């Protein structure tokens, strides 16, 4: 099978497509024939080994996980002994374990891992685009932010993968949503449900006072210190990006729970079976029309280097999708014909 590989940290060009054996499927596992995968910021970080602290997880001197890719959408090719949740031919989507290598023609996933039946009516390229944003934004908003109906919430980086999911989920949870993005993406975030849009190139939301119960900095561009006064008296600041400051602020502000709080979470490290159940919820939300995919672009597997370059701009609109099979490439022509994507 063809698979995305790399063997040293470096620029996008260290990524190459290689022939590898199709992985064996063990007891309790399924083999997925991948139609579409995605390249996200985490893939770019694991490939570049930067920032340096990422190497504590991905390998200090050289990459521990030479196969790239986490998210996948496709069909069950084969099931291992004892599998009851899936059968060959089922359309599925999900997130493979780190190192399993989902940007490949096949990937093996535990049947109780982060995998679920894909939403009906969505092709693989659009299904895969929903996974990373949803599995990141949901625990931030539901668990760390405890978002409730009627709350006022701001999403910084609202047109990216995580931000576009957060806008939709926050609306679903009943919050009033302010989305921060640059001007050209204002219409998109409004269409996702944002009640108000701030163009960060013209206006600084941190100058507001006592305005938000939750500030979710989906791209880690503003610190707790900068956002503090824009929060209500018991408001919470959430960020996806680790810094020394937030690693201290998270436990300290949790202990002194009376004032404004700050928190970071590491959503990718959660139990896979929990993510699997959340993906079932995502399928329902997509099928009911409450959650839509946002696709920056769909590139063929051979253009994986270009996909990594696009991710590194920090300005993708939703997710960068890799069409692994011809079926997913055809989805690209359909979405272009319909004017979907960026
Ligand atoms: N902690 C965790 O568990 C976890 C899990 C997953 C991801 N992450 C992290 O989450 C972050 C976001 O990922 P992503 O895929 O959503 O990123 P992304 O798609 O690259 O984010 C792009 C968004 O950021 C906006 N943006 C760029 N510069 C900005 C600025 N100066 N101020 C405000 N907005 C700005 C862009 O707006 P314009 O294009 O309009 O400028 C766009 O809305 C990454 O750092 C990733 O590593 C963390």
Short mmCIF file of C-alpha atoms and ligand atoms in Angstrom, two decimals:
data_model
loop_
_atom_site.label_atom_id
_atom_site.label_comp_id
_atom_site.label_asym_id
_atom_site.label_seq_id
_atom_site.Cartn_x
_atom_site.Cartn_y
_atom_site.Cartn_z
CA UNK A 1 0.00 0.00 0.00
CA UNK A 2 1.05 3.66 -0.40
CA UNK A 3 1.73 5.45 2.89
CA UNK A 4 3.04 8.84 4.07
CA UNK A 5 6.39 8.44 5.83
CA UNK A 6 9.26 10.51 7.22
CA UNK A 7 12.44 9.53 9.07
CA UNK A 8 13.90 12.84 10.24
CA UNK A 9 12.51 16.11 11.57
CA UNK A 10 12.53 18.94 9.06
CA UNK A 11 10.57 21.02 6.53
CA UNK A 12 7.56 19.70 4.60
CA UNK A 13 9.93 18.17 2.03
CA UNK A 14 11.04 15.42 4.47
CA UNK A 15 7.65 13.76 3.85
CA UNK A 16 7.51 11.08 1.15
CA UNK A 17 5.10 8.47 -0.12
CA UNK A 18 6.42 4.88 0.19
CA UNK A 19 5.23 1.36 -0.52
CA UNK A 20 4.54 -0.49 2.74
CA UNK A 21 2.91 -3.84 3.54
CA UNK A 22 -0.80 -3.68 4.35
CA UNK A 23 -0.95 -3.89 8.19
CA UNK A 24 -2.14 -7.14 9.82
CA UNK A 25 -5.47 -6.95 11.57
CA UNK A 26 -5.46 -8.50 15.06
CA UNK A 27 -8.21 -9.69 17.39
CA UNK A 28 -10.64 -6.89 18.20
CA UNK A 29 -9.28 -4.69 15.41
CA UNK A 30 -10.56 -3.54 12.03
CA UNK A 31 -8.70 -2.80 8.80
CA UNK A 32 -9.97 0.39 7.17
CA UNK A 33 -9.48 1.07 3.45
CA UNK A 34 -8.80 4.81 3.63
CA UNK A 35 -10.45 7.11 1.08
CA UNK A 36 -9.48 10.39 2.75
CA UNK A 37 -7.14 11.59 5.48
CA UNK A 38 -6.26 15.06 6.77
CA UNK A 39 -3.16 17.10 7.56
CA UNK A 40 -3.46 19.22 10.70
CA UNK A 41 -1.23 21.37 12.87
CA UNK A 42 -0.32 18.33 15.00
CA UNK A 43 0.96 16.50 11.88
CA UNK A 44 3.08 19.53 10.98
CA UNK A 45 4.44 19.69 14.54
CA UNK A 46 5.29 15.96 14.65
CA UNK A 47 6.99 16.20 11.23
CA UNK A 48 9.04 19.32 12.05
CA UNK A 49 9.82 18.43 15.68
CA UNK A 50 9.03 22.05 16.52
CA UNK A 51 8.30 23.54 19.04
CA UNK A 52 11.02 21.58 20.84
CA UNK A 53 8.81 20.29 23.70
CA UNK A 54 6.81 18.29 21.12
CA UNK A 55 9.88 16.04 20.88
CA UNK A 56 9.27 14.87 24.45
CA UNK A 57 6.29 13.06 22.96
CA UNK A 58 7.30 12.42 19.33
CA UNK A 59 10.95 11.42 19.96
CA UNK A 60 13.92 13.46 21.23
CA UNK A 61 16.53 13.06 18.46
CA UNK A 62 14.53 11.46 15.68
CA UNK A 63 10.85 10.70 15.12
CA UNK A 64 9.52 7.70 17.04
CA UNK A 65 6.52 7.42 14.70
CA UNK A 66 7.63 7.37 11.03
CA UNK A 67 4.11 6.89 9.63
CA UNK A 68 2.10 10.11 9.33
CA UNK A 69 -1.56 10.90 9.74
CA UNK A 70 -4.28 10.45 12.34
CA UNK A 71 -7.73 11.16 10.84
CA UNK A 72 -9.27 8.85 8.29
CA UNK A 73 -12.55 8.18 6.49
CA UNK A 74 -13.19 5.13 4.36
CA UNK A 75 -14.69 1.67 4.53
CA UNK A 76 -14.10 -1.44 6.65
CA UNK A 77 -12.07 -3.88 4.54
CA UNK A 78 -11.66 -6.70 7.07
CA UNK A 79 -12.46 -7.34 10.75
CA UNK A 80 -10.41 -9.30 13.29
CA UNK A 81 -11.70 -12.08 15.53
CA UNK A 82 -14.33 -11.01 18.06
CA UNK A 83 -15.31 -7.77 16.32
CA UNK A 84 -19.04 -7.05 16.63
CA UNK A 85 -19.28 -3.26 16.19
CA UNK A 86 -18.35 -3.17 12.49
CA UNK A 87 -18.65 -5.34 9.40
CA UNK A 88 -16.85 -5.24 6.03
CA UNK A 89 -18.25 -2.50 3.82
CA UNK A 90 -19.32 -0.18 6.68
CA UNK A 91 -18.49 3.47 5.94
CA UNK A 92 -16.47 4.75 8.91
CA UNK A 93 -14.44 7.72 10.07
CA UNK A 94 -12.20 8.43 13.03
CA UNK A 95 -8.76 9.08 14.45
CA UNK A 96 -6.10 6.35 14.56
CA UNK A 97 -3.61 6.01 17.42
CA UNK A 98 -0.45 8.12 17.06
CA UNK A 99 1.97 6.21 14.84
CA UNK A 100 -0.65 3.98 13.21
CA UNK A 101 -0.35 6.11 10.06
CA UNK A 102 -3.77 7.08 8.72
CA UNK A 103 -2.40 8.92 5.68
CA UNK A 104 -2.08 5.59 3.86
CA UNK A 105 -4.26 3.30 1.80
CA UNK A 106 -5.04 1.15 4.87
CA UNK A 107 -4.98 1.67 8.62
CA UNK A 108 -5.73 -0.63 11.56
CA UNK A 109 -7.92 0.65 14.41
CA UNK A 110 -9.27 -1.06 17.55
CA UNK A 111 -13.01 -1.66 17.20
CA UNK A 112 -13.56 0.27 20.46
CA UNK A 113 -11.12 3.01 19.46
CA UNK A 114 -11.83 6.43 17.97
CA UNK A 115 -13.94 5.12 15.10
CA UNK A 116 -17.65 5.29 14.26
CA UNK A 117 -20.08 4.89 11.38
CA UNK A 118 -19.58 7.91 9.13
CA UNK A 119 -22.47 10.36 8.69
CA UNK A 120 -24.85 9.33 5.92
CA UNK A 121 -24.89 11.69 2.97
CA UNK A 122 -21.31 12.90 3.44
CA UNK A 123 -18.45 11.73 1.22
CA UNK A 124 -15.18 10.61 2.83
CA UNK A 125 -13.33 13.86 2.08
CA UNK A 126 -15.93 15.94 3.92
CA UNK A 127 -16.43 13.38 6.70
CA UNK A 128 -12.73 13.36 7.59
CA UNK A 129 -12.73 17.17 7.75
CA UNK A 130 -15.07 17.10 10.76
CA UNK A 131 -13.01 14.81 13.02
CA UNK A 132 -10.09 16.83 14.42
CA UNK A 133 -12.02 20.03 15.07
CA UNK A 134 -14.89 18.25 16.79
CA UNK A 135 -12.74 15.96 18.97
CA UNK A 136 -10.73 19.01 20.09
CA UNK A 137 -13.45 21.63 20.54
CA UNK A 138 -15.95 19.37 22.30
CA UNK A 139 -13.86 18.57 25.42
CA UNK A 140 -12.68 22.18 25.64
CA UNK A 141 -16.19 23.63 25.59
CA UNK A 142 -18.16 20.88 27.34
CA UNK A 143 -15.63 19.75 29.99
CA UNK A 144 -13.09 22.54 30.58
CA UNK A 145 -15.44 25.46 29.83
CA UNK A 146 -18.68 23.84 31.06
CA UNK A 147 -20.49 25.97 28.49
CA UNK A 148 -24.17 26.49 29.31
CA UNK A 149 -27.13 27.99 27.43
CA UNK A 150 -27.20 31.78 27.55
CA UNK A 151 -23.48 32.21 28.17
CA UNK A 152 -21.42 34.66 26.19
CA UNK A 153 -18.48 32.96 24.45
CA UNK A 154 -15.69 34.21 22.19
CA UNK A 155 -13.71 31.98 19.80
CA UNK A 156 -10.34 33.32 18.63
CA UNK A 157 -9.17 31.71 15.37
CA UNK A 158 -12.77 30.94 14.45
CA UNK A 159 -12.21 29.95 10.81
CA UNK A 160 -9.55 27.28 11.46
CA UNK A 161 -10.14 23.58 12.06
CA UNK A 162 -10.67 23.88 15.83
CA UNK A 163 -12.28 27.33 15.75
CA UNK A 164 -14.88 26.50 13.09
CA UNK A 165 -15.89 23.42 15.10
CA UNK A 166 -16.00 25.48 18.30
CA UNK A 167 -18.33 28.10 16.79
CA UNK A 168 -20.78 25.38 15.73
CA UNK A 169 -20.59 23.47 19.02
CA UNK A 170 -20.93 26.59 21.16
CA UNK A 171 -24.11 27.49 19.26
CA UNK A 172 -25.34 23.94 19.74
CA UNK A 173 -24.67 24.26 23.50
CA UNK A 174 -26.80 27.41 23.54
CA UNK A 175 -24.13 30.10 23.90
CA UNK A 176 -24.09 33.49 22.25
CA UNK A 177 -20.99 33.37 20.05
CA UNK A 178 -18.50 36.05 19.03
CA UNK A 179 -16.10 34.79 16.36
CA UNK A 180 -12.69 36.38 15.82
CA UNK A 181 -11.13 35.96 12.38
CA UNK A 182 -9.86 38.15 9.56
CA UNK A 183 -12.28 40.00 7.26
CA UNK A 184 -12.36 37.55 4.33
CA UNK A 185 -13.58 34.75 6.64
CA UNK A 186 -16.33 36.78 8.35
CA UNK A 187 -19.11 35.46 6.12
CA UNK A 188 -18.06 31.84 6.69
CA UNK A 189 -18.12 32.09 10.50
CA UNK A 190 -21.45 33.89 10.36
CA UNK A 191 -22.82 31.01 8.27
CA UNK A 192 -21.59 28.60 10.99
CA UNK A 193 -23.76 30.42 13.54
CA UNK A 194 -21.63 33.24 14.97
CA UNK A 195 -23.83 36.04 16.36
CA UNK A 196 -21.07 38.61 16.07
CA UNK A 197 -17.76 38.72 14.17
CA UNK A 198 -14.62 40.64 15.10
CA UNK A 199 -11.94 41.20 12.45
CA UNK A 200 -8.73 40.88 14.47
CA UNK A 201 -6.81 42.98 11.94
CA UNK A 202 -9.04 45.98 12.79
CA UNK A 203 -10.27 45.48 16.34
CA UNK A 204 -8.74 44.05 19.53
CA UNK A 205 -11.26 42.02 21.55
CA UNK A 206 -9.01 42.10 24.61
CA UNK A 207 -9.86 45.81 25.01
CA UNK A 208 -13.44 44.83 25.96
CA UNK A 209 -14.32 44.66 29.67
CA UNK A 210 -16.31 41.90 31.46
CA UNK A 211 -17.87 40.73 28.19
CA UNK A 212 -17.35 36.96 28.00
CA UNK A 213 -18.08 33.97 30.25
CA UNK A 214 -15.71 31.90 28.09
CA UNK A 215 -12.86 32.96 25.82
CA UNK A 216 -11.65 29.99 23.77
CA UNK A 217 -8.38 30.86 22.06
CA UNK A 218 -8.45 28.03 19.52
CA UNK A 219 -5.11 29.15 18.06
CA UNK A 220 -3.28 30.25 21.21
CA UNK A 221 -2.56 33.77 19.96
CA UNK A 222 -3.56 35.71 23.10
CA UNK A 223 -2.51 34.99 26.68
CA UNK A 224 -4.67 34.73 29.81
CA UNK A 225 -3.07 37.99 31.02
CA UNK A 226 -4.21 39.79 27.85
CA UNK A 227 -7.73 38.29 27.92
CA UNK A 228 -8.36 38.49 31.67
CA UNK A 229 -10.26 41.76 31.79
CA UNK A 230 -12.45 40.83 28.81
CA UNK A 231 -13.81 37.95 30.95
CA UNK A 232 -16.74 38.22 33.35
CA UNK A 233 -15.88 38.00 37.07
CA UNK A 234 -16.08 34.17 37.01
CA UNK A 235 -15.17 33.73 33.36
CA UNK A 236 -12.73 31.17 32.01
CA UNK A 237 -9.98 31.47 29.40
CA UNK A 238 -9.20 28.30 27.42
CA UNK A 239 -6.26 27.79 25.09
CA UNK A 240 -5.11 24.93 22.87
CA UNK A 241 -1.44 25.90 22.87
CA UNK A 242 0.87 25.03 25.79
CA UNK A 243 3.13 27.71 27.29
CA UNK A 244 4.98 27.80 30.61
CA UNK A 245 2.49 30.37 31.88
CA UNK A 246 -0.66 28.40 31.09
CA UNK A 247 0.81 25.21 32.62
CA UNK A 248 1.05 27.16 35.93
CA UNK A 249 -2.18 29.16 35.54
CA UNK A 250 -4.31 26.07 34.94
CA UNK A 251 -3.76 24.45 38.38
CA UNK A 252 -3.41 27.76 40.26
CA UNK A 253 -6.66 29.28 39.03
CA UNK A 254 -8.45 25.96 39.60
CA UNK A 255 -7.44 25.98 43.28
CA UNK A 256 -8.58 29.60 43.75
CA UNK A 257 -11.84 28.97 41.90
CA UNK A 258 -13.50 32.19 43.00
CA UNK A 259 -12.11 34.52 40.32
CA UNK A 260 -11.37 34.30 36.63
CA UNK A 261 -9.79 31.02 35.57
CA UNK A 262 -7.50 29.72 32.82
CA UNK A 263 -7.15 26.21 31.44
CA UNK A 264 -5.39 24.17 28.81
CA UNK A 265 -6.37 20.62 27.86
CA UNK A 266 -4.61 17.94 25.84
CA UNK A 267 -7.56 16.50 24.03
CA UNK A 268 -5.64 14.14 21.74
CA UNK A 269 -4.32 12.18 24.74
CA UNK A 270 -7.79 11.15 25.92
CA UNK A 271 -9.00 7.56 25.90
CA UNK A 272 -9.80 6.36 22.38
CA UNK A 273 -13.04 4.67 23.41
CA UNK A 274 -14.30 8.02 24.75
CA UNK A 275 -13.48 9.60 21.39
CA UNK A 276 -15.31 6.76 19.64
CA UNK A 277 -18.49 7.59 21.55
CA UNK A 278 -18.03 11.28 20.77
CA UNK A 279 -17.71 10.44 17.07
CA UNK A 280 -21.12 8.72 17.28
CA UNK A 281 -22.45 12.03 18.60
CA UNK A 282 -20.71 13.84 15.73
CA UNK A 283 -22.41 11.52 13.22
CA UNK A 284 -25.82 12.43 14.69
CA UNK A 285 -25.02 16.15 14.67
CA UNK A 286 -23.90 16.04 11.03
CA UNK A 287 -26.91 13.99 9.96
CA UNK A 288 -29.25 16.46 11.69
CA UNK A 289 -27.54 19.40 9.97
CA UNK A 290 -26.26 20.89 13.26
CA UNK A 291 -22.60 20.44 12.30
CA UNK A 292 -21.09 20.95 8.85
CA UNK A 293 -17.62 20.19 7.51
CA UNK A 294 -15.35 23.10 6.64
CA UNK A 295 -12.83 22.09 3.97
CA UNK A 296 -9.88 24.31 3.11
CA UNK A 297 -8.85 22.19 0.12
CA UNK A 298 -8.62 18.58 -1.02
CA UNK A 299 -5.22 17.52 -2.33
CA UNK A 300 -4.17 14.13 -3.73
CA UNK A 301 -1.74 11.96 -1.72
CA UNK A 302 1.06 12.93 -4.13
CA UNK A 303 0.69 16.56 -3.02
CA UNK A 304 1.22 15.87 0.67
CA UNK A 305 4.20 18.25 0.82
CA UNK A 306 1.97 21.08 -0.47
CA UNK A 307 -0.61 20.13 2.17
CA UNK A 308 2.01 20.52 4.93
CA UNK A 309 3.02 23.91 3.52
CA UNK A 310 -0.62 25.04 3.52
CA UNK A 311 -1.09 23.98 7.16
CA UNK A 312 2.03 25.89 8.17
CA UNK A 313 0.60 29.20 6.91
CA UNK A 314 -1.59 29.29 10.05
CA UNK A 315 -4.46 30.56 7.88
CA UNK A 316 -6.22 27.46 6.60
CA UNK A 317 -10.00 27.68 6.49
CA UNK A 318 -11.18 24.50 8.19
CA UNK A 319 -9.27 21.32 7.34
CA UNK A 320 -6.76 20.35 4.67
CA UNK A 321 -7.91 16.99 3.30
CA UNK A 322 -5.82 14.35 1.53
CA UNK A 323 -7.63 12.31 -1.12
CA UNK A 324 -6.06 8.89 -0.73
CA UNK A 325 -8.35 7.08 -3.17
CA UNK A 326 -9.87 8.07 -6.51
CA UNK A 327 -13.28 8.25 -4.79
CA UNK A 328 -12.10 11.11 -2.56
CA UNK A 329 -10.52 12.91 -5.52
CA UNK A 330 -13.87 12.74 -7.27
CA UNK A 331 -15.45 14.34 -4.17
CA UNK A 332 -13.10 17.27 -4.77
CA UNK A 333 -14.47 17.87 -8.27
CA UNK A 334 -18.03 17.62 -6.94
CA UNK A 335 -17.34 20.14 -4.15
CA UNK A 336 -15.65 22.51 -6.60
CA UNK A 337 -18.62 22.26 -8.93
CA UNK A 338 -20.91 23.07 -5.98
CA UNK A 339 -18.69 25.95 -4.81
CA UNK A 340 -17.88 24.25 -1.46
CA UNK A 341 -14.65 24.74 0.50
CA UNK A 342 -12.39 27.79 0.56
N1 LIG B 1 -4.40 21.16 23.11
C1 LIG B 1 -4.89 20.24 22.31
O1 LIG B 1 -5.31 19.18 22.74
C2 LIG B 1 -4.94 20.50 20.82
C3 LIG B 1 -5.61 19.61 19.97
C4 LIG B 1 -5.68 19.91 18.61
C5 LIG B 1 -5.08 21.08 18.12
N2 LIG B 1 -4.41 21.88 18.99
C6 LIG B 1 -3.79 23.14 18.55
O2 LIG B 1 -4.84 23.99 18.16
C7 LIG B 1 -4.30 25.02 17.36
C8 LIG B 1 -5.30 25.38 16.29
O3 LIG B 1 -5.37 24.38 15.32
P1 LIG B 1 -6.19 24.65 13.99
O4 LIG B 1 -6.00 23.44 13.15
O5 LIG B 1 -7.55 25.12 14.30
O6 LIG B 1 -5.34 25.88 13.39
P2 LIG B 1 -5.59 26.64 12.04
O7 LIG B 1 -6.68 25.97 11.27
O8 LIG B 1 -4.29 26.83 11.38
O9 LIG B 1 -6.12 28.08 12.53
C9 LIG B 1 -6.37 29.03 11.62
C10 LIG B 1 -7.18 30.13 12.28
O10 LIG B 1 -6.34 30.99 13.04
C11 LIG B 1 -6.66 32.33 12.69
N3 LIG B 1 -5.54 33.21 12.97
C12 LIG B 1 -4.32 33.24 12.41
N4 LIG B 1 -3.58 34.22 12.98
C13 LIG B 1 -4.38 34.82 13.92
C14 LIG B 1 -4.20 35.88 14.84
N5 LIG B 1 -3.05 36.55 14.92
N6 LIG B 1 -5.23 36.21 15.66
C15 LIG B 1 -6.41 35.55 15.60
N7 LIG B 1 -6.63 34.53 14.74
C16 LIG B 1 -5.63 34.18 13.92
C17 LIG B 1 -7.01 32.23 11.24
O11 LIG B 1 -7.73 33.37 10.81
P3 LIG B 1 -7.37 34.07 9.40
O12 LIG B 1 -6.99 32.99 8.43
O13 LIG B 1 -8.65 34.76 9.06
O14 LIG B 1 -6.23 34.98 9.68
C18 LIG B 1 -7.88 30.99 11.28
O15 LIG B 1 -9.15 31.34 11.84
C19 LIG B 1 -2.95 24.49 16.87
O16 LIG B 1 -1.91 25.20 17.52
C20 LIG B 1 -2.94 23.04 17.32
O17 LIG B 1 -1.63 22.58 17.63
C21 LIG B 1 -4.33 21.62 20.32
#
